[in-house]
Coordinates of C-alpha atoms and ligand atoms in Angstrom, one line a residue:
X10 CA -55.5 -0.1 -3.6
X11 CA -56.5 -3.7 -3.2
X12 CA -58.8 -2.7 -1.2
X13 CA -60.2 -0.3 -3.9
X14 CA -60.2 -3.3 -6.5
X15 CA -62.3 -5.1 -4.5
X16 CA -64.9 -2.9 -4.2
X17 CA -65.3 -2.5 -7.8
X18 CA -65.5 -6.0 -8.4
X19 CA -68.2 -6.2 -5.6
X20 CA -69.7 -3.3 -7.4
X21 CA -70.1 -5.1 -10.9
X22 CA -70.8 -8.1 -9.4
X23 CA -74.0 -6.7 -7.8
X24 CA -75.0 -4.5 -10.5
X25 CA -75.2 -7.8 -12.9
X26 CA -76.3 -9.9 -10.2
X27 CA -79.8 -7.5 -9.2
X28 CA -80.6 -6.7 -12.8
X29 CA -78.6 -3.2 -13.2
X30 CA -76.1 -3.5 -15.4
X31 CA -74.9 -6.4 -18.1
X32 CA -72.5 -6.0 -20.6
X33 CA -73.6 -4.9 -23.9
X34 CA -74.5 -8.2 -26.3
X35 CA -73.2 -10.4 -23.6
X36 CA -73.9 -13.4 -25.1
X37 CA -71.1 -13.2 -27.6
X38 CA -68.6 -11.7 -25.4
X39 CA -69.7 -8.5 -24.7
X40 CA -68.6 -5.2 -26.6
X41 CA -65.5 -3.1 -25.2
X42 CA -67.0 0.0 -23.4
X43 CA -70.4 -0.8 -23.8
X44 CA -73.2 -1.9 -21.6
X45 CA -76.9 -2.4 -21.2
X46 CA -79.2 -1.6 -18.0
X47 CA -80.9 -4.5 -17.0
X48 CA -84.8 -4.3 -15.4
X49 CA -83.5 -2.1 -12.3
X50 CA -81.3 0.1 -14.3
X51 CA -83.3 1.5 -16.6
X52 CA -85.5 2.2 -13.8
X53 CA -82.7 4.0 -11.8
X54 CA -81.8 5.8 -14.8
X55 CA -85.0 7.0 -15.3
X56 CA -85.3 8.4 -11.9
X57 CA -82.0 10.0 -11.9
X58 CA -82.8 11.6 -15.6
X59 CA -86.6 12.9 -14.1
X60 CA -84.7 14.0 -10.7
X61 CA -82.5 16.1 -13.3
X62 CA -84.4 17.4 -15.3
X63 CA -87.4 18.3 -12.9
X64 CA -84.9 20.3 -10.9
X65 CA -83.7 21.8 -13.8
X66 CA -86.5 22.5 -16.2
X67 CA -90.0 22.3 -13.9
X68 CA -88.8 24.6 -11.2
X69 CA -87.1 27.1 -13.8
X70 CA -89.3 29.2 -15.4
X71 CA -86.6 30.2 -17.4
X72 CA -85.2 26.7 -18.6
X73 CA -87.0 24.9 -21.0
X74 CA -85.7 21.1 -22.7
X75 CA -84.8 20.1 -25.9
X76 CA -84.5 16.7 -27.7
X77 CA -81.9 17.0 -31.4
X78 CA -80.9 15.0 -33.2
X79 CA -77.8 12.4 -32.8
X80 CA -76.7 12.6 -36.1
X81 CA -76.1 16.5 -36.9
X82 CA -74.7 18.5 -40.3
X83 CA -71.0 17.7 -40.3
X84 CA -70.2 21.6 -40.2
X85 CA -71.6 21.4 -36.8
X86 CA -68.8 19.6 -35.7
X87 CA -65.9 21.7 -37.6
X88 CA -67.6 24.8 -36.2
X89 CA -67.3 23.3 -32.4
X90 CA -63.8 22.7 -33.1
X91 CA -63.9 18.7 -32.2
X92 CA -62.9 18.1 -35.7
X93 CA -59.4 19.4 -35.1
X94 CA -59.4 20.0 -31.2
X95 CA -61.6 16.9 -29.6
X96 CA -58.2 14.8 -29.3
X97 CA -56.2 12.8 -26.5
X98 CA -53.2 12.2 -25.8
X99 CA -52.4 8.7 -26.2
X100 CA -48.9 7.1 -25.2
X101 CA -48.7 2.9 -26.2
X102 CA -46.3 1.0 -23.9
X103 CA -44.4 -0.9 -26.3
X104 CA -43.6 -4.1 -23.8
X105 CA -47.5 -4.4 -22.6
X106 CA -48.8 -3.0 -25.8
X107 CA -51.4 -1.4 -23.5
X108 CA -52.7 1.9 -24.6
X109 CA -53.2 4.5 -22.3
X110 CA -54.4 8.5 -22.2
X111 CA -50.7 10.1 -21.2
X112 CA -52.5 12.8 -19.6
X113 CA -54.2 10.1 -17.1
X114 CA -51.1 8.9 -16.9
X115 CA -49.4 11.8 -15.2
X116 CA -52.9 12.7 -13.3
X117 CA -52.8 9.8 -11.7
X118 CA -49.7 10.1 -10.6
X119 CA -50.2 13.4 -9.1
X120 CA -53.1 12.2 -7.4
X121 CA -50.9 9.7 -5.7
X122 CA -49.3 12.4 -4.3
X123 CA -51.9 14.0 -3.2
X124 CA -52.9 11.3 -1.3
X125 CA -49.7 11.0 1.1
X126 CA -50.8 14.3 1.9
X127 CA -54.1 13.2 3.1
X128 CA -52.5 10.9 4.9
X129 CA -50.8 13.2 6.7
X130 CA -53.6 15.3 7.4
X131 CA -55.5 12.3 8.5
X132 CA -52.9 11.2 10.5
X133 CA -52.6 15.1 12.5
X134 CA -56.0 15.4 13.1
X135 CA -56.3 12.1 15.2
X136 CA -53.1 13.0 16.9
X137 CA -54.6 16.3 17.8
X138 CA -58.4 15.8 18.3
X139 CA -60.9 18.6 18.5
X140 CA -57.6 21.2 18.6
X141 CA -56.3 20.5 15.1
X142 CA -56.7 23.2 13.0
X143 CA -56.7 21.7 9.5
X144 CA -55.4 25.2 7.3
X145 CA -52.6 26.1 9.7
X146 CA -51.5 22.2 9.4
X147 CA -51.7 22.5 5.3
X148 CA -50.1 25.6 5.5
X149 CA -47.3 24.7 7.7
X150 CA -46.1 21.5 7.4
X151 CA -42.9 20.7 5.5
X152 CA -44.3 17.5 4.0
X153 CA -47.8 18.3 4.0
X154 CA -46.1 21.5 1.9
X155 CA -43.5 19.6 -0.5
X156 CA -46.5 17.3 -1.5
X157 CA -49.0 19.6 -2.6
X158 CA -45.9 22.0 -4.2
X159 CA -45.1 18.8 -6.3
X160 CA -48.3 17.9 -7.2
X161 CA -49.0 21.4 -8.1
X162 CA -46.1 21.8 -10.1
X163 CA -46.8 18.2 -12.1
X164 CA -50.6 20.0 -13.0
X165 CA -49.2 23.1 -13.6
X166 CA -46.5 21.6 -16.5
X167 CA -48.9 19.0 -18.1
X168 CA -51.5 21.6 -18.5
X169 CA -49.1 23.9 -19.7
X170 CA -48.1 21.4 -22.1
X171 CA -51.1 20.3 -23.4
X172 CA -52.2 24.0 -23.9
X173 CA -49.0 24.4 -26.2
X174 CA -49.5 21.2 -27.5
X175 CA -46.1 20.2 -26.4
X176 CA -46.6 16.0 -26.6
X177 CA -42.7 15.6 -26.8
X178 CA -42.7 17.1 -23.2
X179 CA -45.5 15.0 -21.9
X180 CA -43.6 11.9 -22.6
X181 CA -40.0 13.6 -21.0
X182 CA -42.9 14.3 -17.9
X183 CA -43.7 10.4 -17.9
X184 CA -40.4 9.6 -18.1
X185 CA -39.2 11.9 -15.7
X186 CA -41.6 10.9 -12.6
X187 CA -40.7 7.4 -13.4
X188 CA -44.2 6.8 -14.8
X189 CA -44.6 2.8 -14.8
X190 CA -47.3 0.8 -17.4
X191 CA -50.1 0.2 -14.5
X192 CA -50.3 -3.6 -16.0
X193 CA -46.6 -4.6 -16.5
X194 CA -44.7 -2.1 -14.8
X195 CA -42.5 -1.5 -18.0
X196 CA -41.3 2.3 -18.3
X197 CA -40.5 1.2 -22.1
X198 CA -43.0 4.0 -23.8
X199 CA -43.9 4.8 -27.4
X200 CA -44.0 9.0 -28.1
X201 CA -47.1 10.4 -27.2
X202 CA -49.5 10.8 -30.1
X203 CA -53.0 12.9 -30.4
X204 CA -56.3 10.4 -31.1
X205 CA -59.5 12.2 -32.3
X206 CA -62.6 10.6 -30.5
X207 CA -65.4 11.2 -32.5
X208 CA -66.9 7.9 -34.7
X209 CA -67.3 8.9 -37.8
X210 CA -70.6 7.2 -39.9
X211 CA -72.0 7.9 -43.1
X212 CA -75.4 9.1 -44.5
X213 CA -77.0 7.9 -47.8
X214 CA -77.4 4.5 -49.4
X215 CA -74.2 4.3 -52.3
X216 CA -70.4 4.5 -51.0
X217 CA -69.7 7.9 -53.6
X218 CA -72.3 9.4 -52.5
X219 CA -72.5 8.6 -49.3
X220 CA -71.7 12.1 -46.7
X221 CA -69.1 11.2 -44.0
X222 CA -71.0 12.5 -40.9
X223 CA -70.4 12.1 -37.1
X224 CA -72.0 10.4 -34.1
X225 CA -72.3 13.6 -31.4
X226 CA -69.7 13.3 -28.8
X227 CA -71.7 15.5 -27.0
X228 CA -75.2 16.5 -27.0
X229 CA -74.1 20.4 -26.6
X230 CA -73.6 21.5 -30.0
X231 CA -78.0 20.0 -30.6
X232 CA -78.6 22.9 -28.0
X233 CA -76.1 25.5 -29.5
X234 CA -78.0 25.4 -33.5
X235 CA -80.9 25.6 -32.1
X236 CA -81.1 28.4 -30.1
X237 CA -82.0 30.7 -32.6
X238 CA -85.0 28.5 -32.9
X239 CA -86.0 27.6 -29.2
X240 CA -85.4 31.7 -28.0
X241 CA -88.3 33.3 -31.3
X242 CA -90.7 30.5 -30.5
X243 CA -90.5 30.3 -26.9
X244 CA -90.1 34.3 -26.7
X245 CA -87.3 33.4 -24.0
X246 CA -85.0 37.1 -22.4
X247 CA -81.5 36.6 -21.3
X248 CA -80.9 35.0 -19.1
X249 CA -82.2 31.4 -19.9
X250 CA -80.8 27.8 -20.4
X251 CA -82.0 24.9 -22.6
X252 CA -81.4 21.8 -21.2
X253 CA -81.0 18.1 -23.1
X254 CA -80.9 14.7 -22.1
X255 CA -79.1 12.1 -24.7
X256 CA -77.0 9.9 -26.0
X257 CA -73.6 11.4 -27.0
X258 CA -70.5 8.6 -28.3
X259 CA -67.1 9.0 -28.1
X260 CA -63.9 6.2 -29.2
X261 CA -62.3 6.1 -26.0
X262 CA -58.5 5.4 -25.9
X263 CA -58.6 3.6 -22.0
X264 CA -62.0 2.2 -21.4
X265 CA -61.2 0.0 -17.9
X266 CA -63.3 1.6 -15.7
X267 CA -67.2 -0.4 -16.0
X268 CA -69.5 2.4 -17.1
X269 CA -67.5 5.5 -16.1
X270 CA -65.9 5.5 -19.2
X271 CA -68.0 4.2 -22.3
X272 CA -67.9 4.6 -25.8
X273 CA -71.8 4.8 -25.9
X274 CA -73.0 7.3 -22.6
X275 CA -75.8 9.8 -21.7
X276 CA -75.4 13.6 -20.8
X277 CA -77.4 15.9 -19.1
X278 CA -76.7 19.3 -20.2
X279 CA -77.7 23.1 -19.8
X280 CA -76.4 25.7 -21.6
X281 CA -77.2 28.8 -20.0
X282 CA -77.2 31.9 -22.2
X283 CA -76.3 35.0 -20.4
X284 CA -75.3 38.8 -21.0
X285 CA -71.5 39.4 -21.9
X286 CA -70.0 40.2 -18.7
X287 CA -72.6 38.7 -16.6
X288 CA -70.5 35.1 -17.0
X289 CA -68.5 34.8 -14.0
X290 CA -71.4 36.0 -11.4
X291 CA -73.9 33.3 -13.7
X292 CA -70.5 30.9 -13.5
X293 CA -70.8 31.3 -9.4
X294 CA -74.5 30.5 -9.3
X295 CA -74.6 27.6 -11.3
X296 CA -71.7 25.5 -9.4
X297 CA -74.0 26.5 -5.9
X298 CA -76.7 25.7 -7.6
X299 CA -75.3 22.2 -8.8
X300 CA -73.7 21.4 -5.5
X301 CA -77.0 21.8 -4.0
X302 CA -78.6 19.5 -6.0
X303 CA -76.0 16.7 -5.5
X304 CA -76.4 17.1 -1.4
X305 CA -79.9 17.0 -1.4
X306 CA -79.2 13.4 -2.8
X307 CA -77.1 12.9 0.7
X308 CA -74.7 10.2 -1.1
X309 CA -72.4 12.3 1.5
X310 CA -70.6 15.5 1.5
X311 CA -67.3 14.0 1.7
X312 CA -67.8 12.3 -1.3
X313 CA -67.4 15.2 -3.4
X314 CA -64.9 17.9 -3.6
X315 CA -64.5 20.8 -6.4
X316 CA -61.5 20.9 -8.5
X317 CA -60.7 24.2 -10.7
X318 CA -59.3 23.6 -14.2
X319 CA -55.5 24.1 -14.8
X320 CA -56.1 23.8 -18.5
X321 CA -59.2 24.9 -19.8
X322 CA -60.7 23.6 -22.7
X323 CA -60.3 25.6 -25.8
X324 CA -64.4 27.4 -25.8
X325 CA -63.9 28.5 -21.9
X326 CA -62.7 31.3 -19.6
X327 CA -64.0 29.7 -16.3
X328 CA -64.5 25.7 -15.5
X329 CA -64.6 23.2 -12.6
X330 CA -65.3 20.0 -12.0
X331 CA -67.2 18.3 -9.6
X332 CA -65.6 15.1 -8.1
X333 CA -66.9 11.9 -7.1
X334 CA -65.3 9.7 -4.9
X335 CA -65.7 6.5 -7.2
X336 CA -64.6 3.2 -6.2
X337 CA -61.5 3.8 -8.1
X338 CA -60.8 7.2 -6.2
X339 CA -61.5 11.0 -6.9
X340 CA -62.6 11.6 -10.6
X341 CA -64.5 13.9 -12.9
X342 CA -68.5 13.7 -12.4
X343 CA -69.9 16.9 -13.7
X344 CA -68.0 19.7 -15.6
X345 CA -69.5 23.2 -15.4
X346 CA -67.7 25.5 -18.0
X347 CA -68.2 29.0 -18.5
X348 CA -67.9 29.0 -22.5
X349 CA -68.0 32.5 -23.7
X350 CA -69.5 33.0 -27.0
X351 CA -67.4 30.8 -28.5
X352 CA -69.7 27.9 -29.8
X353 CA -72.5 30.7 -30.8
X354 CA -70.3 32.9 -32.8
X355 CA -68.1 30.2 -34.9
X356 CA -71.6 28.8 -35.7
X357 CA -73.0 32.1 -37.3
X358 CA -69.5 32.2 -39.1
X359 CA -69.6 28.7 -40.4
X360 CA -73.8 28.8 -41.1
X361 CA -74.1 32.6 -42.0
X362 CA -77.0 32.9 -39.9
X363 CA -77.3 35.1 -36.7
X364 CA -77.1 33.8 -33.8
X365 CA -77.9 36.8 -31.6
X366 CA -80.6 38.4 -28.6
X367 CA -81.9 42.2 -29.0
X368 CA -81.5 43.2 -25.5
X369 CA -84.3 45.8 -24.8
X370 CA -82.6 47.2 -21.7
X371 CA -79.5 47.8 -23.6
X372 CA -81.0 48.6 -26.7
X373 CA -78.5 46.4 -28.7
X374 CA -78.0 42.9 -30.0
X375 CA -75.2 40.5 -29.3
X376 CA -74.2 37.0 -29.4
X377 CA -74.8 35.7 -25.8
X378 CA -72.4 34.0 -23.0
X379 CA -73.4 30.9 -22.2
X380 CA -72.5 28.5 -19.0
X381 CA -73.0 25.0 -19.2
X382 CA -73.4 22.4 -16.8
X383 CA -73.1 18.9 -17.8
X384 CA -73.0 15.5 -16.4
X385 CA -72.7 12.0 -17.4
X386 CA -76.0 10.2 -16.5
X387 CA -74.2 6.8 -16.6
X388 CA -71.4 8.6 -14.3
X389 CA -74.4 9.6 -12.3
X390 CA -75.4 6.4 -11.7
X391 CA -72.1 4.9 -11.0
X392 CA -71.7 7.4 -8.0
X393 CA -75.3 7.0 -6.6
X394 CA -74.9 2.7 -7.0
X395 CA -71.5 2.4 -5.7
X396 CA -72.0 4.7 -2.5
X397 CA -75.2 3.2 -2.2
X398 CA -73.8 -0.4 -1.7
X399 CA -73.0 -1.2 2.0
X400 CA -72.0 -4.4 4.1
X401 CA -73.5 -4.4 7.7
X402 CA -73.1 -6.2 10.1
X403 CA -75.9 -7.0 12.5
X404 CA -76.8 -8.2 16.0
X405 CA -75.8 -11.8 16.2
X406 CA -73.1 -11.9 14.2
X407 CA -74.4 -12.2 10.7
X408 CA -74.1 -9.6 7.9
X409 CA -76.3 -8.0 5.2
X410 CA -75.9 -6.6 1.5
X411 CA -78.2 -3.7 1.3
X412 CA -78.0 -1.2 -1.5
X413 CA -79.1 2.0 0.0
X414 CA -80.5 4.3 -3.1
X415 CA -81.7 7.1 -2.1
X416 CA -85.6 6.3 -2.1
X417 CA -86.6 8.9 -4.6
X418 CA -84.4 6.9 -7.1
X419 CA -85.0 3.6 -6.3
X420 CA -86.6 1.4 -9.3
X421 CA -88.9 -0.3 -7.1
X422 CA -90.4 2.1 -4.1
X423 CA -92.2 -0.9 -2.0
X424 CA -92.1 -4.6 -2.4
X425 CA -95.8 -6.5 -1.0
X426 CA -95.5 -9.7 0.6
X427 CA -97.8 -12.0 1.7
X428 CA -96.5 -13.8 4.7
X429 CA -97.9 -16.8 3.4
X430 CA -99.1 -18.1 -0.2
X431 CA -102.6 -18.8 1.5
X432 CA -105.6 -18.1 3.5
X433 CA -106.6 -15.0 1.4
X434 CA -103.5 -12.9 2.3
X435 CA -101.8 -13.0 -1.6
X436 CA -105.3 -11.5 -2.5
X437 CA -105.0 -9.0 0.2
X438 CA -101.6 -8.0 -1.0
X439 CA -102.5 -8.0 -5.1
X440 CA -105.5 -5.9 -4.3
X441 CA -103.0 -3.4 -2.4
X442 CA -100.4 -3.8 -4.9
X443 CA -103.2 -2.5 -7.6
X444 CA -103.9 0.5 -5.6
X445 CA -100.5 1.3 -4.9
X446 CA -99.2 1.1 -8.8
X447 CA -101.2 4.1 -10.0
X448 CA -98.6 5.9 -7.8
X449 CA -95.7 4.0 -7.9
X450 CA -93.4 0.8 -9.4
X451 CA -93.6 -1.6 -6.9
X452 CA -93.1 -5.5 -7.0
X453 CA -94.6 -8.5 -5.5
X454 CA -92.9 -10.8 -4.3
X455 CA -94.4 -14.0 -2.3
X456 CA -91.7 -17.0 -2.5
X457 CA -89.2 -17.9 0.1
X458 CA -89.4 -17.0 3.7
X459 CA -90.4 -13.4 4.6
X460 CA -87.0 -12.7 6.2
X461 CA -85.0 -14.0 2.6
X462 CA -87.4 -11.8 0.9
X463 CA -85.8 -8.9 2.9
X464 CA -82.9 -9.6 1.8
X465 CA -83.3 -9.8 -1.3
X466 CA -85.8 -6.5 -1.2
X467 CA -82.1 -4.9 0.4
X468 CA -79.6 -6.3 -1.7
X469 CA -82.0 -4.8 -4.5
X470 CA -82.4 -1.5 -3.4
X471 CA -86.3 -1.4 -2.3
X472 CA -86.4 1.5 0.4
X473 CA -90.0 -0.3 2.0
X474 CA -91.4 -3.7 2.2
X475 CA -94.7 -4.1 3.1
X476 CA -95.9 -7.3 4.8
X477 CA -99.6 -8.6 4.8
X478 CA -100.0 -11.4 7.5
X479 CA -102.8 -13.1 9.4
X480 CA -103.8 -10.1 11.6
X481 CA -104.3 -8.1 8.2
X482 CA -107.3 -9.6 7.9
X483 CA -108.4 -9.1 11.4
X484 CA -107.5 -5.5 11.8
X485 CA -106.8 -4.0 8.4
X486 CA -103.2 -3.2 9.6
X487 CA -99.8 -4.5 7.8
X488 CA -96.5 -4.2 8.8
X489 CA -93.9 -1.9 7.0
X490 CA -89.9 -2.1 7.3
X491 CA -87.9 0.6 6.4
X492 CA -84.4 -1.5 4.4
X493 CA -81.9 1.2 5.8
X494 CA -83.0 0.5 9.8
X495 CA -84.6 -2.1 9.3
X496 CA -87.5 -0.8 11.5
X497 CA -90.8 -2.2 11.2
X498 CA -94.2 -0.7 12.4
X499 CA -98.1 -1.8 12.1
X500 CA -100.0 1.1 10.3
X501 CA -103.7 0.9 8.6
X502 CA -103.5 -0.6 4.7
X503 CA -105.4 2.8 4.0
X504 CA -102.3 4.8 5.1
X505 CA -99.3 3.3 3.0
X506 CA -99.8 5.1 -0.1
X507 CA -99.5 8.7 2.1
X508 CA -96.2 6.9 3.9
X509 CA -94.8 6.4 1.0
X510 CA -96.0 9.5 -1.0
X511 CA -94.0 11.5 2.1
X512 CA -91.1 9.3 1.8
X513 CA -90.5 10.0 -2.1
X514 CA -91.4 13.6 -2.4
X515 CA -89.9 15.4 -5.0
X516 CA -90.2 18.8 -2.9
X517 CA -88.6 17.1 0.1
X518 CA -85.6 15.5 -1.7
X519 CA -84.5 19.2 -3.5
X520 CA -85.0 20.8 -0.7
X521 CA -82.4 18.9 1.5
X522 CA -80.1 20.6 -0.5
X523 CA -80.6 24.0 0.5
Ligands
LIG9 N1 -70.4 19.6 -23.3 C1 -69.3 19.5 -22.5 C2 -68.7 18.1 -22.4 O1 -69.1 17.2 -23.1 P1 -67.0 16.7 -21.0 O2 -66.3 17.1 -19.7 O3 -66.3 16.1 -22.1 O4 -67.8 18.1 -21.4 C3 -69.2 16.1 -19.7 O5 -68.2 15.7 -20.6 C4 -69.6 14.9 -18.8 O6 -69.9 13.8 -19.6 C5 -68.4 14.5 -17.9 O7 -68.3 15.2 -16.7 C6 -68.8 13.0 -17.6 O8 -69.7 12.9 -16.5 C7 -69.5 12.6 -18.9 N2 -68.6 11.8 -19.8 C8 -67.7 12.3 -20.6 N3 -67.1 11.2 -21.3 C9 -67.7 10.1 -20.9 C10 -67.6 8.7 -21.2 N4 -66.7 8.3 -22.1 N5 -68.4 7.8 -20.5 C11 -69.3 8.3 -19.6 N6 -69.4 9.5 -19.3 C12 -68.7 10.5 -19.9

């Protein structure tokens, strides 16, 4: 756990300290839950939104984007159900006066659970080597067995809860599993109470005339009204998706954890509007589909795992989520969500208008199915920063920071350095930087020793550094390092634009996932 902690804090450290991430208006204080990207994070984030939405709209014929509106009619959101649904159950500890999501509270706890059953599988399968059979160990032993029975049964009653909106029972479940305040360790807790999220704003210039409207808590419902509009002017056939990238703002109860959980995020979302019936099979396709795109980033299979929804949320009939292992543990990165008609048709009730597809081969209309897949950008980044970020140790003793993006999303692709501020070399490496920056972001960097600038080029993220030096000028040849091994080889100036071209190619990266 301590362990854990530190990481973080090495995490935020280094995101502040290379330009990523800075708290939001810093200079008085910062802003609870909300936070700016600095030079390199906007750049990641661009590359992570382009990886997205290349994957999902360029090589689908049948997807096609969208950009609405933040601010929507407020019917939108009655329609949706978030004005009397998008709650969470909140639970105050009156001794800390901490505020916490109850439901966290008890999935935490569960999770704990969970992982003294890892440790026991850990634990077997270096006791038994190549011969340990991982299922029949699960399945077999009688605490590998009374762990996962009582984390089960802890899911199973707080989902069952929540569904029946029982909050009276998920306060006796706190109090029952001897759930502690985190900060105090005080078991002194308030009842458990429901907390909408959405902010609420207002449109028009006088108070009394003002209309009370909402900031989108998510960027969904944009895609929902209009697809009416994008399937007659596109001429789309089930099945198709529309896919959005934006900002969507929610008032989070517990907002601890850096950018995982803001009050101000991105999404990237497709809905994906399918045949009544069709759901499940679509359902199946998209979470392969999805996986595949998260290992062709190789931030490491074990860093993700699947889990299926005990409690659905009130729209679906299907959902999972896909993992991250996150500094802080195992949480939600990407929710894919088989919604049924449900946002479609309570929109035509609510706007009168229909919201419906003439099937030719069935020779009938209906209101679609849609799936959705949807993750936070800022989430996104979180899990492709954090795994990124490595200690090594090298030969001699000494250690390096090197952040590890992969290098299709790395802010700057190649940093030129003259080895020396003289003897023509900076011109050499300005006149390559010129050529190379029709192409690509890269920097320039010529102060301090070449090895610091290393360094620093690692620490930063830059997968190649590219080194002009004395024999440059002899044999039109420079020297380029590779960050993750550190590797260095002489190749012709002429040839680094292909090297790097190769190394950064979209087609290459996707199709790692396969
Ligand atoms: N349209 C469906 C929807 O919004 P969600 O599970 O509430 O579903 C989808 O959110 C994704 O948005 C999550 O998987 C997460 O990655 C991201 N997300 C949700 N709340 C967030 C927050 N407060 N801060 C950052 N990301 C968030």
């Amino acid at each position: 756990m301590a362990k854990q902690q530190d990481t973080f804090k090495q995490v935020i450290a280094h995101a502040k300290e290379y330009g990523y991430i800075f708290s939001s208006s810093e200079i008085y204080d910062g802003l609870s839950a909300v936070y700016d990207y600095g030079q390199n994070g906007a750049e990641l984030k661009k590359n992570i939104k382009e990886y997205w939405w290349k994957s999902m709209v360029q090589l689908h014929e049948n997807i096609v984007g969208l950009d609405a509106a933040i601010l929507m009619h407020p019917t939108t959101w009655k329609a949706s159900g978030h004005v009397d649904a998008f709650n969470d159950p909140l639970i105050d500890n009156k001794d800390s006066k901490k505020r916490y999501r109850a439901d966290v509270l008890v999935e935490d706890h569960a999770e704990k659970i969970n992982q003294k059953a890892q440790k026991e599988i850990t634990k077997a399968r270096k006791r038994f080597g190549d011969k340990f059979d991982e299922a029949e160990f699960v399945n077999t032993n009688p605490r590998v067995i009374r762990y996962k029975k009582e984390e089960k049964e802890i899911l199973e009653r707080l989902a069952k809860s929540l569904t029946e909106e029982n909050l009276a029972d998920v306060k006796d479940l706190i109090e029952e599993l001897g759930i502690a305040c985190p900060e105090s360790g005080s078991k002194n807790w308030t009842d458990v109470k429901q907390f909408n999220l959405m902010f609420g704003t207002k449109l028009g210039a006088s108070a009394d005339s003002a209309t009370d409207l909402y900031l989108r808590p998510e960027t969904a419902q944009g895609i929902f009204v209009n697809f009416a509009n994008v399937q007659k002017t596109g001429r789309m056939k089930i099945p198709f998706g529309i896919a959005q990238i934006g900002k969507a703002f929610r008032n989070e109860i517990v907002a601890r954890q850096f950018i995982f959980r803001q009050r101000e995020f991105e999404q990237m979302e497709m809905q994906f509007f399918v045949r009544p019936g069709d759901e499940l099979k679509w359902f199946e396709h998209w979470k392969e589909t999805r996986q595949n795109w998260h290992a062709s980033l190789g931030l490491g299979e074990e860093n993700y795992r699947f889990h299926d929804h005990e409690k659905m949320a009130h729209y679906a009939n299907a959902a999972t989520d896909i993992e991250f292992n996150f500094p802080f543990g195992f949480k939600e990165l990407e929710g894919i969500h088989s919604r049924t008609d449900f946002d479609l048709k309570a929109h035509e009730e609510h706007s009168g208008k229909k919201l419906q597809f003439f099937d030719p081969e069935m020779n009938k209309n209906y209101v679609p199915y849609v799936i959705e897949t949807s993750i936070g950008l800022d989430r996104m980044f979180l899990a492709v920063f954090s795994s990124s970020l490595k200690e090594e140790e090298l030969e001699g003793g000494s250690t390096r920071t090197v952040l590890k993006l992969p290098a299709i999303l790395a802010p700057y692709k190649a940093a030129i350095l003259p080895l020396v501020k003289k003897d023509g070399l900076p011109e050499i490496a300005r006149e390559l930087m010129e050529e190379l920056q029709w192409d690509f972001n890269v920097s320039y960097d010529e102060k301090d020793a070449v090895g610091r600038r290393y360094r620093r080029q690692d620490a930063a993220g830059t997968p190649f550094c590219i080194t002009i030096d004395h024999d440059t000028k002899e044999d039109n040849q420079v020297t380029i390092r590779h960050r993750d091994t550190m590797e260095q080889k002489r190749v012709p100036i002429s040839e680094v634009k292909n090297i790097i071209a190769k190394e950064v190619d979209f087609r290459t990266w996707m199709q790692k996932g396969k």
